[in-house]
mmCIF file of C-alpha atoms in Angstrom:
data_model
loop_
_atom_site.group_PDB
_atom_site.id
_atom_site.type_symbol
_atom_site.label_atom_id
_atom_site.label_comp_id
_atom_site.label_asym_id
_atom_site.label_seq_id
_atom_site.Cartn_x
_atom_site.Cartn_y
_atom_site.Cartn_z
ATOM 1 C CA UNK A 880 -12.872 -11.802 -25.135
ATOM 2 C CA UNK A 881 -11.074 -8.799 -23.253
ATOM 3 C CA UNK A 882 -13.823 -6.953 -21.247
ATOM 4 C CA UNK A 883 -11.235 -5.106 -18.991
ATOM 5 C CA UNK A 884 -8.892 -2.922 -20.895
ATOM 6 C CA UNK A 885 -5.382 -4.079 -20.506
ATOM 7 C CA UNK A 886 -4.548 -0.648 -19.045
ATOM 8 C CA UNK A 887 -7.387 -0.650 -16.285
ATOM 9 C CA UNK A 888 -6.506 -4.469 -15.873
ATOM 10 C CA UNK A 889 -3.004 -3.776 -14.671
ATOM 11 C CA UNK A 890 -4.220 -0.886 -12.098
ATOM 12 C CA UNK A 891 -6.414 -2.902 -10.644
ATOM 13 C CA UNK A 892 -3.829 -5.824 -9.921
ATOM 14 C CA UNK A 893 -1.567 -3.405 -8.610
ATOM 15 C CA UNK A 894 -4.061 -1.872 -6.336
ATOM 16 C CA UNK A 895 -5.465 -5.406 -5.291
ATOM 17 C CA UNK A 896 -1.850 -5.880 -3.617
ATOM 18 C CA UNK A 897 -2.542 -3.480 -1.003
ATOM 19 C CA UNK A 898 -3.935 -4.606 2.012
ATOM 20 C CA UNK A 899 -7.498 -5.306 2.378
ATOM 21 C CA UNK A 900 -8.093 -4.618 -0.708
ATOM 22 C CA UNK A 901 -9.414 -7.554 -2.942
ATOM 23 C CA UNK A 902 -10.212 -7.604 -6.254
ATOM 24 C CA UNK A 903 -13.416 -6.263 -6.210
ATOM 25 C CA UNK A 904 -12.759 -3.119 -4.480
ATOM 26 C CA UNK A 905 -9.448 -2.760 -6.534
ATOM 27 C CA UNK A 906 -12.176 -2.570 -9.659
ATOM 28 C CA UNK A 907 -14.223 -0.151 -7.870
ATOM 29 C CA UNK A 908 -11.025 2.044 -6.998
ATOM 30 C CA UNK A 909 -9.741 1.722 -10.325
ATOM 31 C CA UNK A 910 -13.406 2.780 -12.228
ATOM 32 C CA UNK A 911 -13.608 5.751 -9.902
ATOM 33 C CA UNK A 912 -9.925 6.956 -10.796
ATOM 34 C CA UNK A 913 -10.831 6.495 -14.616
ATOM 35 C CA UNK A 914 -14.472 8.377 -14.112
ATOM 36 C CA UNK A 915 -12.437 11.595 -12.663
ATOM 37 C CA UNK A 916 -10.883 13.871 -14.681
ATOM 38 C CA UNK A 917 -7.045 13.068 -15.581
ATOM 39 C CA UNK A 918 -5.431 15.363 -13.418
ATOM 40 C CA UNK A 919 -6.350 12.970 -10.425
ATOM 41 C CA UNK A 920 -4.730 10.146 -11.866
ATOM 42 C CA UNK A 921 -1.711 12.089 -12.472
ATOM 43 C CA UNK A 922 -1.554 13.807 -9.335
ATOM 44 C CA UNK A 923 -1.982 10.345 -7.396
ATOM 45 C CA UNK A 924 0.777 8.824 -9.767
ATOM 46 C CA UNK A 925 3.220 11.613 -9.103
ATOM 47 C CA UNK A 926 2.758 11.183 -5.409
ATOM 48 C CA UNK A 927 3.452 7.509 -5.705
ATOM 49 C CA UNK A 928 6.626 8.078 -7.818
ATOM 50 C CA UNK A 929 8.029 10.585 -5.676
ATOM 51 C CA UNK A 930 7.085 8.934 -2.195
ATOM 52 C CA UNK A 931 10.295 6.603 -1.815
ATOM 53 C CA UNK A 932 12.535 9.149 -3.075
ATOM 54 C CA UNK A 933 12.154 11.996 -0.608
ATOM 55 C CA UNK A 934 11.224 9.596 2.563
ATOM 56 C CA UNK A 935 14.309 7.653 4.139
ATOM 57 C CA UNK A 936 14.265 6.174 7.651
ATOM 58 C CA UNK A 937 15.530 8.690 10.544
ATOM 59 C CA UNK A 938 18.867 6.890 11.731
ATOM 60 C CA UNK A 939 17.946 7.248 15.407
ATOM 61 C CA UNK A 940 14.410 6.317 15.704
ATOM 62 C CA UNK A 941 13.603 4.469 12.357
ATOM 63 C CA UNK A 942 10.821 6.810 11.675
ATOM 64 C CA UNK A 943 9.506 7.885 8.305
ATOM 65 C CA UNK A 944 10.909 10.869 7.694
ATOM 66 C CA UNK A 945 12.326 13.773 4.953
ATOM 67 C CA UNK A 946 14.952 14.539 7.250
ATOM 68 C CA UNK A 947 17.719 12.709 9.089
ATOM 69 C CA UNK A 948 17.380 12.914 12.076
ATOM 70 C CA UNK A 949 14.093 12.935 11.973
ATOM 71 C CA UNK A 950 12.024 15.961 13.348
ATOM 72 C CA UNK A 951 10.905 14.491 16.838
ATOM 73 C CA UNK A 952 14.423 13.238 17.088
ATOM 74 C CA UNK A 953 15.754 16.731 16.326
ATOM 75 C CA UNK A 954 13.498 18.852 18.510
ATOM 76 C CA UNK A 955 15.361 20.069 21.513
ATOM 77 C CA UNK A 956 11.959 20.517 23.664
ATOM 78 C CA UNK A 957 11.373 16.763 23.689
ATOM 79 C CA UNK A 958 12.562 14.770 26.193
ATOM 80 C CA UNK A 959 15.362 12.216 24.978
ATOM 81 C CA UNK A 960 15.643 10.269 28.140
ATOM 82 C CA UNK A 961 12.251 8.815 27.521
ATOM 83 C CA UNK A 962 11.807 6.410 24.369
ATOM 84 C CA UNK A 963 8.814 5.072 23.502
ATOM 85 C CA UNK A 964 9.099 1.609 21.654
ATOM 86 C CA UNK A 965 6.425 0.892 18.987
ATOM 87 C CA UNK A 966 5.908 -1.773 16.333
ATOM 88 C CA UNK A 967 5.052 0.392 13.358
ATOM 89 C CA UNK A 968 5.356 3.863 12.137
ATOM 90 C CA UNK A 969 1.369 3.990 12.156
ATOM 91 C CA UNK A 970 1.704 3.655 15.982
ATOM 92 C CA UNK A 971 3.873 6.595 16.389
ATOM 93 C CA UNK A 972 1.216 8.668 14.332
ATOM 94 C CA UNK A 973 -1.623 7.462 16.657
ATOM 95 C CA UNK A 974 0.448 8.387 19.837
ATOM 96 C CA UNK A 975 1.350 11.605 18.476
ATOM 97 C CA UNK A 976 -1.944 12.665 17.711
ATOM 98 C CA UNK A 977 -3.045 12.036 21.760
ATOM 99 C CA UNK A 978 -0.290 14.735 22.257
ATOM 100 C CA UNK A 979 0.340 13.327 25.480
ATOM 101 C CA UNK A 980 3.786 12.060 25.011
ATOM 102 C CA UNK A 981 6.832 14.162 24.634
ATOM 103 C CA UNK A 982 9.624 11.893 24.482
ATOM 104 C CA UNK A 983 11.423 9.984 21.744
ATOM 105 C CA UNK A 984 10.496 6.997 19.492
ATOM 106 C CA UNK A 985 12.188 3.674 18.620
ATOM 107 C CA UNK A 986 10.351 1.779 15.763
ATOM 108 C CA UNK A 987 10.764 -1.876 15.537
ATOM 109 C CA UNK A 988 9.244 -2.113 12.101
ATOM 110 C CA UNK A 989 7.508 -5.143 13.042
ATOM 111 C CA UNK A 990 6.720 -7.777 15.907
ATOM 112 C CA UNK A 991 8.043 -11.474 16.345
ATOM 113 C CA UNK A 992 6.276 -13.770 14.345
ATOM 114 C CA UNK A 993 8.326 -16.908 14.160
ATOM 115 C CA UNK A 994 5.672 -18.569 11.745
ATOM 116 C CA UNK A 995 6.729 -15.508 9.259
ATOM 117 C CA UNK A 996 10.361 -15.865 9.909
ATOM 118 C CA UNK A 997 10.532 -12.617 11.792
ATOM 119 C CA UNK A 998 13.000 -13.051 14.707
ATOM 120 C CA UNK A 999 14.869 -10.182 16.849
ATOM 121 C CA UNK A 1000 17.102 -9.787 13.903
ATOM 122 C CA UNK A 1001 14.777 -8.618 11.670
ATOM 123 C CA UNK A 1002 13.483 -5.978 14.147
ATOM 124 C CA UNK A 1003 15.347 -3.077 15.001
ATOM 125 C CA UNK A 1004 16.164 -4.400 18.265
ATOM 126 C CA UNK A 1005 20.281 -4.405 18.094
ATOM 127 C CA UNK A 1006 19.540 -0.634 17.244
ATOM 128 C CA UNK A 1007 17.466 -0.300 20.618
ATOM 129 C CA UNK A 1008 20.166 -1.894 22.489
ATOM 130 C CA UNK A 1009 22.806 0.422 21.001
ATOM 131 C CA UNK A 1010 20.643 3.694 21.700
ATOM 132 C CA UNK A 1011 20.475 2.585 25.332
ATOM 133 C CA UNK A 1012 24.096 1.789 25.688
ATOM 134 C CA UNK A 1013 24.961 5.324 24.482
ATOM 135 C CA UNK A 1014 23.847 6.213 27.909
ATOM 136 C CA UNK A 1015 21.146 8.952 27.048
ATOM 137 C CA UNK A 1016 17.962 7.069 27.796
ATOM 138 C CA UNK A 1017 16.847 6.777 31.181
ATOM 139 C CA UNK A 1018 13.124 5.243 30.433
ATOM 140 C CA UNK A 1019 11.919 2.659 27.878
ATOM 141 C CA UNK A 1020 8.190 2.771 27.435
ATOM 142 C CA UNK A 1021 6.887 -0.172 25.477
ATOM 143 C CA UNK A 1022 4.140 0.534 23.528
ATOM 144 C CA UNK A 1023 3.686 -2.666 21.491
ATOM 145 C CA UNK A 1024 0.017 -3.672 20.563
ATOM 146 C CA UNK A 1025 -1.968 -5.765 22.887
ATOM 147 C CA UNK A 1026 -2.094 -8.619 20.781
ATOM 148 C CA UNK A 1027 -0.427 -12.030 20.972
ATOM 149 C CA UNK A 1028 2.519 -11.037 18.522
ATOM 150 C CA UNK A 1029 2.651 -7.726 20.167
ATOM 151 C CA UNK A 1030 2.592 -9.053 23.873
ATOM 152 C CA UNK A 1031 5.131 -11.539 22.792
ATOM 153 C CA UNK A 1032 7.480 -8.878 21.576
ATOM 154 C CA UNK A 1033 7.097 -6.864 24.705
ATOM 155 C CA UNK A 1034 8.032 -9.753 26.760
ATOM 156 C CA UNK A 1035 11.142 -10.521 24.751
ATOM 157 C CA UNK A 1036 12.298 -6.841 25.222
ATOM 158 C CA UNK A 1037 11.299 -7.122 28.904
ATOM 159 C CA UNK A 1038 13.455 -9.980 29.066
ATOM 160 C CA UNK A 1039 16.372 -8.702 26.871
ATOM 161 C CA UNK A 1040 16.493 -5.463 28.609
ATOM 162 C CA UNK A 1041 16.059 -7.032 32.438
ATOM 163 C CA UNK A 1042 19.833 -5.901 33.184
ATOM 164 C CA UNK A 1043 19.840 -2.725 31.158
ATOM 165 C CA UNK A 1044 20.342 0.341 33.016
ATOM 166 C CA UNK A 1045 16.990 1.733 32.394
ATOM 167 C CA UNK A 1046 13.863 2.048 33.750
ATOM 168 C CA UNK A 1047 11.315 -0.412 31.779
ATOM 169 C CA UNK A 1048 7.535 0.684 31.679
ATOM 170 C CA UNK A 1049 4.550 -0.428 29.445
ATOM 171 C CA UNK A 1050 1.348 1.392 28.335
ATOM 172 C CA UNK A 1051 -1.494 0.727 31.045
ATOM 173 C CA UNK A 1052 -4.441 -2.067 29.863
ATOM 174 C CA UNK A 1053 -7.677 -1.711 30.938
ATOM 175 C CA UNK A 1054 -11.151 -0.756 29.891
ATOM 176 C CA UNK A 1055 -11.345 1.531 26.970
ATOM 177 C CA UNK A 1056 -12.702 5.344 27.669
ATOM 178 C CA UNK A 1057 -16.437 5.597 27.148
ATOM 179 C CA UNK A 1058 -17.106 1.650 27.117
ATOM 180 C CA UNK A 1059 -19.603 0.130 29.043
ATOM 181 C CA UNK A 1060 -18.233 -2.598 31.461
ATOM 182 C CA UNK A 1061 -20.881 -4.992 30.202
ATOM 183 C CA UNK A 1062 -19.594 -4.822 26.800
ATOM 184 C CA UNK A 1063 -15.578 -5.516 27.777
ATOM 185 C CA UNK A 1064 -14.204 -8.889 26.959
ATOM 186 C CA UNK A 1065 -13.435 -11.061 30.247
ATOM 187 C CA UNK A 1066 -9.722 -10.677 29.699
ATOM 188 C CA UNK A 1067 -9.408 -7.003 29.442
ATOM 189 C CA UNK A 1068 -12.177 -6.985 32.352
ATOM 190 C CA UNK A 1069 -9.781 -9.035 34.423
ATOM 191 C CA UNK A 1070 -6.701 -6.818 33.397
ATOM 192 C CA UNK A 1071 -8.294 -3.595 34.551
ATOM 193 C CA UNK A 1072 -9.415 -5.629 37.905
ATOM 194 C CA UNK A 1073 -5.677 -6.563 38.532
ATOM 195 C CA UNK A 1074 -4.202 -3.109 37.553
ATOM 196 C CA UNK A 1075 -6.709 -1.301 39.651
ATOM 197 C CA UNK A 1076 -5.236 2.121 40.545
ATOM 198 C CA UNK A 1077 -6.058 3.887 43.928
ATOM 199 C CA UNK A 1078 -9.217 6.261 43.391
ATOM 200 C CA UNK A 1079 -8.539 8.499 46.251
ATOM 201 C CA UNK B 992 5.485 19.524 14.887
ATOM 202 C CA UNK B 993 5.327 17.555 11.409
ATOM 203 C CA UNK B 994 5.116 13.972 12.351
ATOM 204 C CA UNK B 995 3.989 12.824 8.708
ATOM 205 C CA UNK B 996 6.710 13.689 6.254
ATOM 206 C CA UNK B 997 5.235 15.956 3.693
ATOM 207 C CA UNK B 998 5.603 13.471 0.653
ATOM 208 C CA UNK B 999 3.529 10.689 2.681
ATOM 209 C CA UNK B 1000 0.745 13.403 3.846
ATOM 210 C CA UNK B 1001 0.158 14.172 0.176
ATOM 211 C CA UNK B 1002 -0.327 10.472 -0.699
ATOM 212 C CA UNK B 1003 -2.590 9.979 2.207
ATOM 213 C CA UNK B 1004 -4.552 12.963 0.891
ATOM 214 C CA UNK B 1005 -4.873 11.667 -2.809
ATOM 215 C CA UNK B 1006 -5.439 8.016 -1.575
ATOM 216 C CA UNK B 1007 -8.299 9.465 0.676
ATOM 217 C CA UNK B 1008 -10.125 11.064 -1.971
ATOM 218 C CA UNK B 1009 -11.053 7.411 -3.210
ATOM 219 C CA UNK B 1010 -14.810 5.998 -2.433
ATOM 220 C CA UNK B 1011 -14.912 4.297 0.774
ATOM 221 C CA UNK B 1012 -11.173 5.228 1.738
ATOM 222 C CA UNK B 1013 -11.153 7.706 5.034
ATOM 223 C CA UNK B 1014 -8.019 9.006 5.991
ATOM 224 C CA UNK B 1015 -7.560 6.207 8.621
ATOM 225 C CA UNK B 1016 -7.397 3.600 5.899
ATOM 226 C CA UNK B 1017 -5.130 5.818 3.626
ATOM 227 C CA UNK B 1018 -2.770 6.113 6.278
ATOM 228 C CA UNK B 1019 -2.785 2.317 6.424
ATOM 229 C CA UNK B 1020 -2.269 2.072 2.404
ATOM 230 C CA UNK B 1021 0.414 4.870 2.022
ATOM 231 C CA UNK B 1022 2.412 3.270 4.925
ATOM 232 C CA UNK B 1023 1.912 -0.084 3.195
ATOM 233 C CA UNK B 1024 3.355 1.488 0.061
ATOM 234 C CA UNK B 1025 6.199 2.856 1.719
ATOM 235 C CA UNK B 1026 7.010 -0.609 3.536
ATOM 236 C CA UNK B 1027 7.460 -2.431 0.047
ATOM 237 C CA UNK B 1028 10.001 -2.166 -2.121
ATOM 238 C CA UNK B 1029 10.237 0.958 -4.019
ATOM 239 C CA UNK B 1030 9.541 -0.985 -7.813
ATOM 240 C CA UNK B 1031 5.716 -1.353 -6.500
ATOM 241 C CA UNK B 1032 5.113 2.405 -5.835
ATOM 242 C CA UNK B 1033 6.879 3.108 -9.406
ATOM 243 C CA UNK B 1034 4.743 0.137 -10.990
ATOM 244 C CA UNK B 1035 1.302 1.577 -9.494
ATOM 245 C CA UNK B 1036 2.397 5.249 -10.195
ATOM 246 C CA UNK B 1037 3.283 4.333 -13.889
ATOM 247 C CA UNK B 1038 -0.350 2.067 -14.162
ATOM 248 C CA UNK B 1039 -2.167 5.563 -13.135
ATOM 249 C CA UNK B 1040 -0.110 7.927 -15.221
ATOM 250 C CA UNK B 1041 -0.753 5.543 -18.429
ATOM 251 C CA UNK B 1042 -4.522 5.162 -17.490
ATOM 252 C CA UNK B 1043 -6.304 8.109 -19.150
ATOM 253 C CA UNK B 1044 -3.987 7.805 -22.193
ATOM 254 C CA UNK B 1045 -4.623 4.423 -23.256
ATOM 255 C CA UNK B 1046 -8.362 4.199 -22.639
ATOM 256 C CA UNK B 1047 -10.941 5.948 -24.126
ATOM 257 C CA UNK B 1048 -14.994 5.556 -24.387
ATOM 258 C CA UNK B 1049 -16.469 3.421 -27.239
ATOM 259 C CA UNK B 1050 -18.285 5.976 -29.312
ATOM 260 C CA UNK B 1051 -21.143 3.177 -29.729
ATOM 261 C CA UNK B 1052 -21.800 1.910 -26.418
ATOM 262 C CA UNK B 1053 -19.648 4.132 -24.193
ATOM 263 C CA UNK B 1054 -17.353 1.359 -22.333
ATOM 264 C CA UNK B 1055 -14.179 1.908 -21.471
ATOM 265 C CA UNK B 1056 -11.750 0.366 -24.039
ATOM 266 C CA UNK B 1057 -8.349 0.905 -25.596
ATOM 267 C CA UNK B 1058 -10.191 0.591 -29.051
ATOM 268 C CA UNK B 1059 -12.800 2.316 -30.490
ATOM 269 C CA UNK B 1060 -15.488 0.567 -30.961
ATOM 270 C CA UNK B 1061 -14.433 -1.719 -28.455
ATOM 271 C CA UNK B 1062 -14.219 -5.252 -28.360
ATOM 272 C CA UNK B 1063 -17.658 -5.989 -27.850
ATOM 273 C CA UNK B 1064 -19.125 -3.611 -30.637
ATOM 274 C CA UNK B 1065 -16.419 -5.081 -32.878
ATOM 275 C CA UNK B 1066 -17.273 -8.721 -32.277
ATOM 276 C CA UNK B 1067 -19.301 -10.012 -35.375
ATOM 277 C CA UNK B 1068 -20.313 -12.777 -32.848
ATOM 278 C CA UNK B 1069 -22.477 -11.069 -30.651
ATOM 279 C CA UNK B 1070 -26.164 -9.756 -31.538
ATOM 280 C CA UNK B 1071 -26.050 -6.259 -32.019
ATOM 281 C CA UNK B 1072 -30.127 -6.351 -32.388
ATOM 282 C CA UNK B 1073 -29.955 -6.472 -28.341
ATOM 283 C CA UNK B 1074 -28.715 -3.660 -25.907
ATOM 284 C CA UNK B 1075 -28.287 -4.101 -22.446
ATOM 285 C CA UNK B 1076 -28.314 -0.445 -20.839
ATOM 286 C CA UNK B 1077 -26.330 -0.645 -17.444
ATOM 287 C CA UNK B 1078 -25.304 2.602 -15.323
ATOM 288 C CA UNK B 1079 -21.847 2.152 -15.058
ATOM 289 C CA UNK B 1080 -18.926 0.144 -16.692
ATOM 290 C CA UNK B 1081 -18.607 -2.089 -13.710
ATOM 291 C CA UNK B 1082 -22.304 -3.369 -14.340
ATOM 292 C CA UNK B 1083 -20.924 -4.238 -18.066
ATOM 293 C CA UNK B 1084 -18.250 -6.269 -16.238
ATOM 294 C CA UNK B 1085 -20.700 -8.206 -13.757
ATOM 295 C CA UNK B 1086 -22.722 -9.087 -16.612
ATOM 296 C CA UNK B 1087 -19.748 -10.121 -18.934
ATOM 297 C CA UNK B 1088 -18.560 -12.306 -15.955
ATOM 298 C CA UNK B 1089 -22.002 -14.536 -16.308
ATOM 299 C CA UNK B 1090 -21.301 -15.228 -19.892
ATOM 300 C CA UNK B 1091 -25.244 -15.237 -19.943
ATOM 301 C CA UNK B 1092 -25.715 -12.350 -22.674
ATOM 302 C CA UNK B 1093 -24.349 -12.185 -26.141
ATOM 303 C CA UNK B 1094 -25.967 -8.763 -26.810
ATOM 304 C CA UNK B 1095 -24.428 -5.175 -26.992
ATOM 305 C CA UNK B 1096 -24.334 -2.765 -24.325
ATOM 306 C CA UNK B 1097 -25.163 1.209 -23.780
ATOM 307 C CA UNK B 1098 -23.550 2.508 -20.807
ATOM 308 C CA UNK B 1099 -25.308 5.553 -19.009
ATOM 309 C CA UNK B 1100 -22.629 6.538 -16.960
ATOM 310 C CA UNK B 1101 -24.766 7.297 -13.809
ATOM 311 C CA UNK B 1102 -28.357 7.619 -12.765
ATOM 312 C CA UNK B 1103 -30.750 10.029 -12.634
ATOM 313 C CA UNK B 1104 -30.140 12.115 -9.342
ATOM 314 C CA UNK B 1105 -31.815 15.716 -9.549
ATOM 315 C CA UNK B 1106 -30.446 16.132 -6.039
ATOM 316 C CA UNK B 1107 -26.898 15.964 -7.405
ATOM 317 C CA UNK B 1108 -27.758 18.012 -10.522
ATOM 318 C CA UNK B 1109 -27.966 14.986 -12.634
ATOM 319 C CA UNK B 1110 -30.898 14.983 -15.290
ATOM 320 C CA UNK B 1111 -31.148 13.240 -18.729
ATOM 321 C CA UNK B 1112 -28.520 15.485 -20.255
ATOM 322 C CA UNK B 1113 -25.936 14.427 -18.001
ATOM 323 C CA UNK B 1114 -26.316 10.720 -18.902
ATOM 324 C CA UNK B 1115 -26.066 9.185 -22.435
ATOM 325 C CA UNK B 1116 -29.739 8.826 -23.227
ATOM 326 C CA UNK B 1117 -29.500 11.097 -26.380
ATOM 327 C CA UNK B 1118 -26.821 8.536 -27.735
ATOM 328 C CA UNK B 1119 -29.288 5.777 -26.758
ATOM 329 C CA UNK B 1120 -31.992 7.415 -28.811
ATOM 330 C CA UNK B 1121 -29.615 7.984 -31.791
ATOM 331 C CA UNK B 1122 -28.582 4.534 -31.699
ATOM 332 C CA UNK B 1123 -32.267 3.224 -31.434
ATOM 333 C CA UNK B 1124 -32.893 5.481 -34.598
ATOM 334 C CA UNK B 1125 -30.166 4.051 -36.622
ATOM 335 C CA UNK B 1126 -32.577 1.317 -36.885
ATOM 336 C CA UNK B 1127 -30.183 -1.886 -35.948
ATOM 337 C CA UNK B 1128 -31.581 -2.339 -32.494
ATOM 338 C CA UNK B 1129 -34.653 -4.423 -31.884
ATOM 339 C CA UNK B 1130 -34.610 -5.071 -28.213
ATOM 340 C CA UNK B 1131 -33.602 -2.785 -25.100
ATOM 341 C CA UNK B 1132 -32.880 -4.651 -22.202
ATOM 342 C CA UNK B 1133 -32.933 -1.866 -19.108
ATOM 343 C CA UNK B 1134 -30.329 -3.499 -16.693
ATOM 344 C CA UNK B 1135 -30.010 -0.609 -14.222
ATOM 345 C CA UNK B 1136 -29.845 -1.545 -10.663
ATOM 346 C CA UNK B 1137 -32.699 -2.211 -8.038
ATOM 347 C CA UNK B 1138 -32.167 0.727 -6.033
ATOM 348 C CA UNK B 1139 -34.137 3.695 -5.947
ATOM 349 C CA UNK B 1140 -32.437 6.095 -8.442
ATOM 350 C CA UNK B 1141 -31.407 2.870 -10.771
ATOM 351 C CA UNK B 1142 -35.564 2.067 -10.512
ATOM 352 C CA UNK B 1143 -36.366 6.056 -11.194
ATOM 353 C CA UNK B 1144 -33.922 5.968 -14.140
ATOM 354 C CA UNK B 1145 -35.337 2.635 -15.559
ATOM 355 C CA UNK B 1146 -38.920 4.393 -15.436
ATOM 356 C CA UNK B 1147 -37.667 7.513 -17.318
ATOM 357 C CA UNK B 1148 -36.133 5.244 -19.881
ATOM 358 C CA UNK B 1149 -39.536 3.267 -20.170
ATOM 359 C CA UNK B 1150 -41.788 6.487 -20.549
ATOM 360 C CA UNK B 1151 -39.344 7.950 -23.064
ATOM 361 C CA UNK B 1152 -38.865 4.684 -25.046
ATOM 362 C CA UNK B 1153 -42.588 4.056 -24.744
ATOM 363 C CA UNK B 1154 -43.081 4.404 -28.632
ATOM 364 C CA UNK B 1155 -39.687 3.718 -29.996
ATOM 365 C CA UNK B 1156 -39.720 0.732 -32.558
ATOM 366 C CA UNK B 1157 -37.980 -1.523 -30.072
ATOM 367 C CA UNK B 1158 -38.949 -4.322 -27.902
ATOM 368 C CA UNK B 1159 -38.478 -3.012 -24.070
ATOM 369 C CA UNK B 1160 -37.507 -5.559 -21.275
ATOM 370 C CA UNK B 1161 -35.885 -5.354 -17.873
ATOM 371 C CA UNK B 1162 -34.118 -7.722 -15.358
ATOM 372 C CA UNK B 1163 -36.089 -9.914 -13.528
ATOM 373 C CA UNK B 1164 -36.128 -9.316 -10.286
ATOM 374 C CA UNK B 1165 -36.664 -12.020 -7.070
ATOM 375 C CA UNK B 1166 -35.074 -14.222 -4.814
ATOM 376 C CA UNK B 1167 -31.587 -14.190 -4.859
ATOM 377 C CA UNK B 1168 -29.954 -17.748 -5.834
ATOM 378 C CA UNK B 1169 -29.157 -19.905 -2.876
ATOM 379 C CA UNK B 1170 -31.049 -17.477 -0.471
ATOM 380 C CA UNK B 1171 -33.465 -18.676 2.347
ATOM 381 C CA UNK B 1172 -36.863 -17.228 1.337
ATOM 382 C CA UNK B 1173 -36.998 -16.496 5.287
ATOM 383 C CA UNK B 1174 -34.300 -13.843 5.100
ATOM 384 C CA UNK B 1175 -35.610 -12.169 1.797
ATOM 385 C CA UNK B 1176 -36.916 -8.752 2.330
ATOM 386 C CA UNK B 1177 -40.697 -8.202 2.199
ATOM 387 C CA UNK B 1178 -40.366 -6.117 -1.076
ATOM 388 C CA UNK B 1179 -38.323 -8.771 -2.885
ATOM 389 C CA UNK B 1180 -40.630 -11.400 -1.733
ATOM 390 C CA UNK B 1181 -43.572 -9.099 -2.735
ATOM 391 C CA UNK B 1182 -41.970 -8.935 -6.122
ATOM 392 C CA UNK B 1183 -40.986 -12.591 -6.113
ATOM 393 C CA UNK B 1184 -44.667 -13.528 -5.769
ATOM 394 C CA UNK B 1185 -45.849 -11.047 -8.383
ATOM 395 C CA UNK B 1186 -43.666 -12.287 -10.982
ATOM 396 C CA UNK B 1187 -44.197 -15.916 -10.227
ATOM 397 C CA UNK B 1188 -43.413 -17.874 -13.229
ATOM 398 C CA UNK B 1189 -45.304 -21.082 -14.264
ATOM 399 C CA UNK B 1190 -43.335 -24.288 -13.070
ATOM 400 C CA UNK B 1191 -44.773 -26.932 -15.457
#
């Protein structure tokens, strides 16, 4: 007995492949699409169909962009001597939202993860070295996440770039803004104590 | 400064209209689609484009179906004298999964919610009455959710069908299977006591 029409089932299957979307959520989303006017499904369909066609990787920083070089790399007002190395395009977006960084980026497109077969060759690391060798970069700000694979990737980069003619920096690690010290985990608190800064 | 390419931004906007998907989740999903081979986006796009074209409402029970009448209404082995009234197509799927119900369904496509302007005329209630008047139905099992609007809809239906020539039943309410009584909320526990059944 076919309770779910095949066309709906196919959409549920496809949505269920997205991260964090299980079959139950996929079913809820698909039924929601079906309940809306047909225009919404058509609009979403078209946005998906055109996605890859109009977006490419910037050949300099490897961000997703509709132009090459991307808007950030092409922006003369930004500081091309400072390059922030991030794991994913989403990290770039998060940093841009702070409006605190006026340099360029370099997107690794992943983190080192031997268990998943992701070594240095799977990331944009050779491209980073080529960028450094081109001579325009003066500082590399390593902004990988403060997770185990993020830290491992950062350590690898620091080793690799030990003798490169650039200043190497990392994001500060410490108590998040607005957090009560009581609720900070002990590793973060220990790191905040080690990295304490002068108050006056 | 355009950080998010317009084509990506458009997909994020569209995905963010789905229930439970905020802008952050929509961004994560859209970036995930972008990282996958282009085939996935095309497949999802096509599933969405074809969704409404191949799915219609069954003119008898108002389930989503590729045929009219739907597979359940057309199935001669099912009991057309027993009709289970549910809020949404998802409820039908949940009941079908139990394999405990062999009757037909009637989908209201919503619940009464005066605050959202949803009155009886917005639901498939006239159609339910027409079905009862056609004379084939002997029992109406009201299976709306045990939520405030679900209960209100059930009460409305019970009032409305008071003198209809059918038996009116409701889903049993009580302690969920496998739940420790200590953790049941007091309303559920009170209902389970009121509705206690003979043990021997």
